[in-house]
Amino acid sequence: DAKTTQPTSMDCAEGRAANLPCNHSTISGNEYVYWYRQIHSQGPQYIIHGLKNNETNEMASLIITEDRKSSTLILPHATLRDTAVYYCIVRVAQDDKIIFGKGTRLHILP
Amino acid sequence: DAMVIQNPRYQVTQFGKPVTLSCSQTLNHNVMYWYQQKSSQAPKLLFHYYDKDFNNEADTPDNFQSRRPNTSFCFLDIRSPGLGDAAMYLCATTHRGGADEKLFFGSGTQLSVL
């Protein structure tokens, strides 16, 4: 079973920051948090991952709480192309079994 | 450039007629996965390979089998497709021991069963 809980859906206005929460209250010390997104009819795409420090790349920022029980994916300036299902996954490095939860369906509103 | 390639993009088969879906990768990754995704659902892990070591999920039906003849290729065989097997089938790869172990997905094969 997935170890994460995410809201089923969210709306965000175009140009605004989209903040997607993920709860992983049972995360263990060696588990990473990964985010993927899936645009309709495509395979999921990697966005970002982290262990305990906040991370930023060209796509997004990942904020992990100090107790690591939750995290937030931030898309700083959402565009219509960011409309997708966003999946938060926790996994141990070198654990090949990767289970997807239900994800959050993000709608970017024009 | 496509790094995980799934062919065909769309596959139609008849009820009970065996079908094989293929996946190839140019990344030289040691782990390959097959996921099944039905409409409006999350991808569901069917099985995966670490090199030649096969790992089957407990709830994957016996009707589904897989082969990995070499590092680059992996096949999903559905021996007797039923109507409930109509879905998108996603292949993914990662490299255990790599820098970030992120997943790379193919575009998927949409399977229809008539």
Coordinates of C-alpha atoms in Angstrom, one line a residue:
Chain A
D1 CA 0.0 0.0 0.0
A2 CA 1.1 3.6 -0.6
K3 CA 2.5 5.3 2.4
T4 CA 1.3 8.8 1.4
T5 CA -1.9 10.8 1.6
Q6 CA -2.7 13.5 -0.8
P7 CA -5.8 15.6 -1.5
T8 CA -7.9 14.2 -4.4
S9 CA -7.9 17.4 -6.3
M10 CA -6.9 21.1 -6.2
D11 CA -7.4 24.2 -8.3
C12 CA -4.8 27.0 -8.9
A13 CA -5.0 30.1 -11.0
E14 CA -2.6 30.4 -13.8
G15 CA 0.5 32.4 -12.9
R16 CA 0.1 31.7 -9.2
A17 CA 2.1 29.3 -7.1
A18 CA 0.6 25.9 -6.8
N19 CA 1.3 24.3 -3.4
L20 CA 0.6 20.5 -3.3
P21 CA 0.7 18.9 0.1
C22 CA 1.6 15.3 0.9
N23 CA 1.3 13.5 4.2
H24 CA 3.8 10.7 5.0
S25 CA 3.5 10.5 8.7
T26 CA 5.0 6.9 8.9
I27 CA 8.1 7.8 6.9
S28 CA 11.3 6.2 8.2
G29 CA 14.7 7.9 8.5
N30 CA 16.1 6.5 5.3
E31 CA 13.1 7.0 3.0
Y32 CA 13.2 9.7 0.3
V33 CA 10.2 11.7 -0.8
Y34 CA 9.7 11.7 -4.6
W35 CA 7.3 13.6 -6.7
Y36 CA 6.1 12.6 -10.2
R37 CA 3.3 14.0 -12.4
Q38 CA 1.3 12.5 -15.1
I39 CA -0.2 14.5 -17.9
H40 CA -3.2 12.9 -19.6
S41 CA -2.4 9.9 -21.7
Q42 CA 1.4 10.1 -21.0
G43 CA 3.7 8.2 -18.7
P44 CA 4.5 9.8 -15.3
Q45 CA 7.4 12.2 -15.3
Y46 CA 9.9 12.8 -12.5
I47 CA 9.8 16.2 -10.9
I48 CA 12.0 16.3 -7.8
H49 CA 13.0 14.3 -4.7
G50 CA 14.5 14.9 -1.3
L51 CA 15.5 13.3 2.0
K52 CA 15.3 16.1 4.6
N53 CA 16.5 19.3 3.1
N54 CA 14.4 21.5 0.9
E55 CA 15.2 21.1 -2.7
T56 CA 14.7 23.2 -5.8
N57 CA 15.2 22.5 -9.5
E58 CA 14.1 24.0 -12.8
M59 CA 10.6 22.5 -12.4
A60 CA 9.7 22.9 -8.8
S61 CA 10.6 23.3 -5.1
L62 CA 10.2 20.6 -2.4
I63 CA 9.7 21.7 1.2
I64 CA 10.0 18.9 3.8
T65 CA 8.9 19.6 7.3
E66 CA 11.5 19.2 10.0
D67 CA 9.8 16.1 11.4
R68 CA 9.6 14.8 7.8
K69 CA 6.0 13.7 8.3
S70 CA 4.8 15.9 5.4
S71 CA 6.0 17.8 2.4
T72 CA 4.8 20.4 -0.1
L73 CA 5.6 20.5 -3.8
I74 CA 5.6 24.1 -5.1
L75 CA 5.2 25.0 -8.7
P76 CA 6.1 28.7 -8.5
H77 CA 4.3 30.1 -11.5
A78 CA 1.7 27.6 -12.7
T79 CA 0.8 27.4 -16.3
L80 CA -2.0 25.5 -18.1
R81 CA 0.6 22.9 -19.0
D82 CA 0.9 22.0 -15.3
T83 CA -2.6 20.5 -15.3
A84 CA -1.8 16.9 -14.4
V85 CA -2.1 14.3 -11.6
Y86 CA 0.8 14.7 -9.1
Y87 CA 2.0 11.7 -7.2
C88 CA 4.0 11.8 -3.9
I89 CA 5.9 8.6 -3.2
V90 CA 8.2 7.6 -0.3
R91 CA 10.8 5.0 -0.8
V92 CA 14.1 3.7 0.5
A93 CA 17.1 4.1 -1.7
Q94 CA 17.8 0.8 -3.5
D95 CA 14.3 -0.5 -2.7
D96 CA 13.0 -1.3 -6.1
K97 CA 9.3 -1.7 -5.2
I98 CA 7.7 1.6 -6.0
I99 CA 4.0 2.0 -5.2
F100 CA 1.9 4.9 -6.4
G101 CA -0.9 6.4 -4.3
K102 CA -3.9 8.0 -5.7
G103 CA -2.3 11.4 -6.3
T104 CA -3.7 14.9 -6.6
R105 CA -5.4 16.1 -9.7
L106 CA -4.3 19.7 -10.2
H107 CA -6.4 21.9 -12.4
I108 CA -4.8 25.2 -13.5
L109 CA -7.5 27.7 -14.2
P110 CA -7.0 30.4 -16.9
Chain B
D1 CA 15.1 11.5 -27.5
A2 CA 13.0 8.7 -26.3
M3 CA 14.9 6.6 -23.7
V4 CA 12.1 4.2 -22.7
I5 CA 10.3 3.0 -25.8
Q6 CA 7.0 1.1 -25.7
N7 CA 5.5 -0.4 -28.8
P8 CA 2.9 -0.3 -30.0
R9 CA 1.2 2.8 -28.7
Y10 CA -2.2 1.2 -29.1
Q11 CA -2.9 -2.5 -29.2
V12 CA -6.2 -4.3 -29.9
T13 CA -6.7 -7.9 -29.1
Q14 CA -9.5 -10.3 -28.9
F15 CA -10.9 -11.9 -25.7
G16 CA -8.7 -14.8 -24.9
K17 CA -6.1 -14.2 -27.6
P18 CA -2.5 -14.0 -26.2
V19 CA -0.8 -10.6 -26.6
T20 CA 2.7 -9.4 -25.9
L21 CA 3.6 -5.8 -25.1
S22 CA 7.2 -4.7 -25.5
C23 CA 9.5 -2.2 -23.8
S24 CA 13.1 -1.2 -24.6
Q25 CA 15.4 1.2 -23.0
T26 CA 18.6 3.0 -24.0
L27 CA 19.6 4.0 -20.4
N28 CA 21.3 0.7 -19.4
H29 CA 19.3 0.7 -16.3
N30 CA 19.3 -2.4 -14.1
V31 CA 15.7 -2.2 -13.0
M32 CA 12.6 -2.5 -15.3
Y33 CA 9.0 -2.3 -14.2
W34 CA 5.6 -3.0 -15.6
Y35 CA 2.6 -1.1 -14.3
Q36 CA -1.1 -1.4 -15.2
Q37 CA -3.1 1.8 -15.2
K38 CA -6.9 1.8 -15.6
S39 CA -8.9 4.9 -16.3
S40 CA -8.7 7.5 -13.5
Q41 CA -6.6 5.2 -11.3
A42 CA -3.0 5.3 -10.2
P43 CA -0.5 3.1 -11.9
K44 CA -0.5 -0.4 -10.2
L45 CA 2.8 -2.3 -10.0
L46 CA 2.6 -5.7 -11.7
F47 CA 6.2 -6.9 -11.4
H48 CA 9.7 -5.7 -11.8
Y49 CA 13.2 -7.0 -12.6
Y50 CA 16.5 -6.2 -11.0
D51 CA 18.8 -7.4 -13.6
K52 CA 17.4 -10.9 -14.2
D53 CA 15.9 -11.3 -10.8
F54 CA 12.1 -11.3 -11.2
N55 CA 9.8 -9.8 -8.5
N56 CA 6.1 -10.5 -8.9
E57 CA 3.5 -8.6 -6.9
A58 CA 1.3 -10.9 -4.8
D59 CA -1.9 -9.7 -6.4
T60 CA -0.7 -9.8 -10.0
P61 CA -2.9 -12.4 -11.8
D62 CA -1.2 -15.5 -13.1
N63 CA -2.5 -14.5 -16.5
F64 CA 0.3 -11.9 -16.6
Q65 CA 3.9 -13.0 -17.2
S66 CA 7.1 -11.2 -18.1
R67 CA 10.4 -11.8 -19.8
R68 CA 13.6 -9.9 -19.7
P69 CA 16.0 -11.5 -22.3
N70 CA 18.6 -8.8 -21.8
T71 CA 19.2 -5.4 -20.1
S72 CA 17.5 -3.4 -22.9
F73 CA 14.3 -5.3 -23.4
C74 CA 11.4 -6.4 -21.3
F75 CA 8.1 -8.0 -22.4
L76 CA 4.7 -8.3 -20.8
D77 CA 2.7 -11.4 -21.9
I78 CA -1.0 -11.6 -21.2
R79 CA -1.9 -15.2 -21.8
S80 CA -5.7 -15.0 -22.1
P81 CA -6.8 -11.4 -22.0
G82 CA -10.1 -10.7 -20.4
L83 CA -12.2 -7.5 -20.7
G84 CA -10.9 -6.4 -17.4
D85 CA -7.4 -6.3 -18.7
A86 CA -8.1 -3.4 -20.9
A87 CA -5.8 -0.7 -19.6
M88 CA -2.8 1.4 -20.2
Y89 CA 0.4 -0.6 -19.6
L90 CA 3.4 1.5 -18.5
C91 CA 7.0 0.4 -18.6
A92 CA 9.5 2.2 -16.4
T93 CA 13.2 1.9 -15.6
T94 CA 15.6 3.0 -12.9
H95 CA 19.2 2.3 -11.9
R96 CA 19.7 0.9 -8.5
G97 CA 22.8 2.5 -7.0
G98 CA 22.5 5.4 -9.4
A99 CA 22.7 9.1 -8.4
D100 CA 19.1 9.6 -7.8
E101 CA 17.2 6.4 -8.7
K102 CA 14.4 8.3 -10.4
L103 CA 12.0 6.4 -12.6
F104 CA 11.9 6.9 -16.3
F105 CA 8.6 6.0 -18.0
G106 CA 7.7 5.1 -21.5
S107 CA 4.6 6.6 -23.2
G108 CA 2.6 3.4 -22.5
T109 CA 0.6 1.0 -24.5
Q110 CA -3.1 1.3 -24.5
L111 CA -4.6 -2.2 -24.7
S112 CA -8.2 -2.8 -25.8
V113 CA -9.8 -6.2 -25.5
L114 CA -12.7 -6.9 -27.8

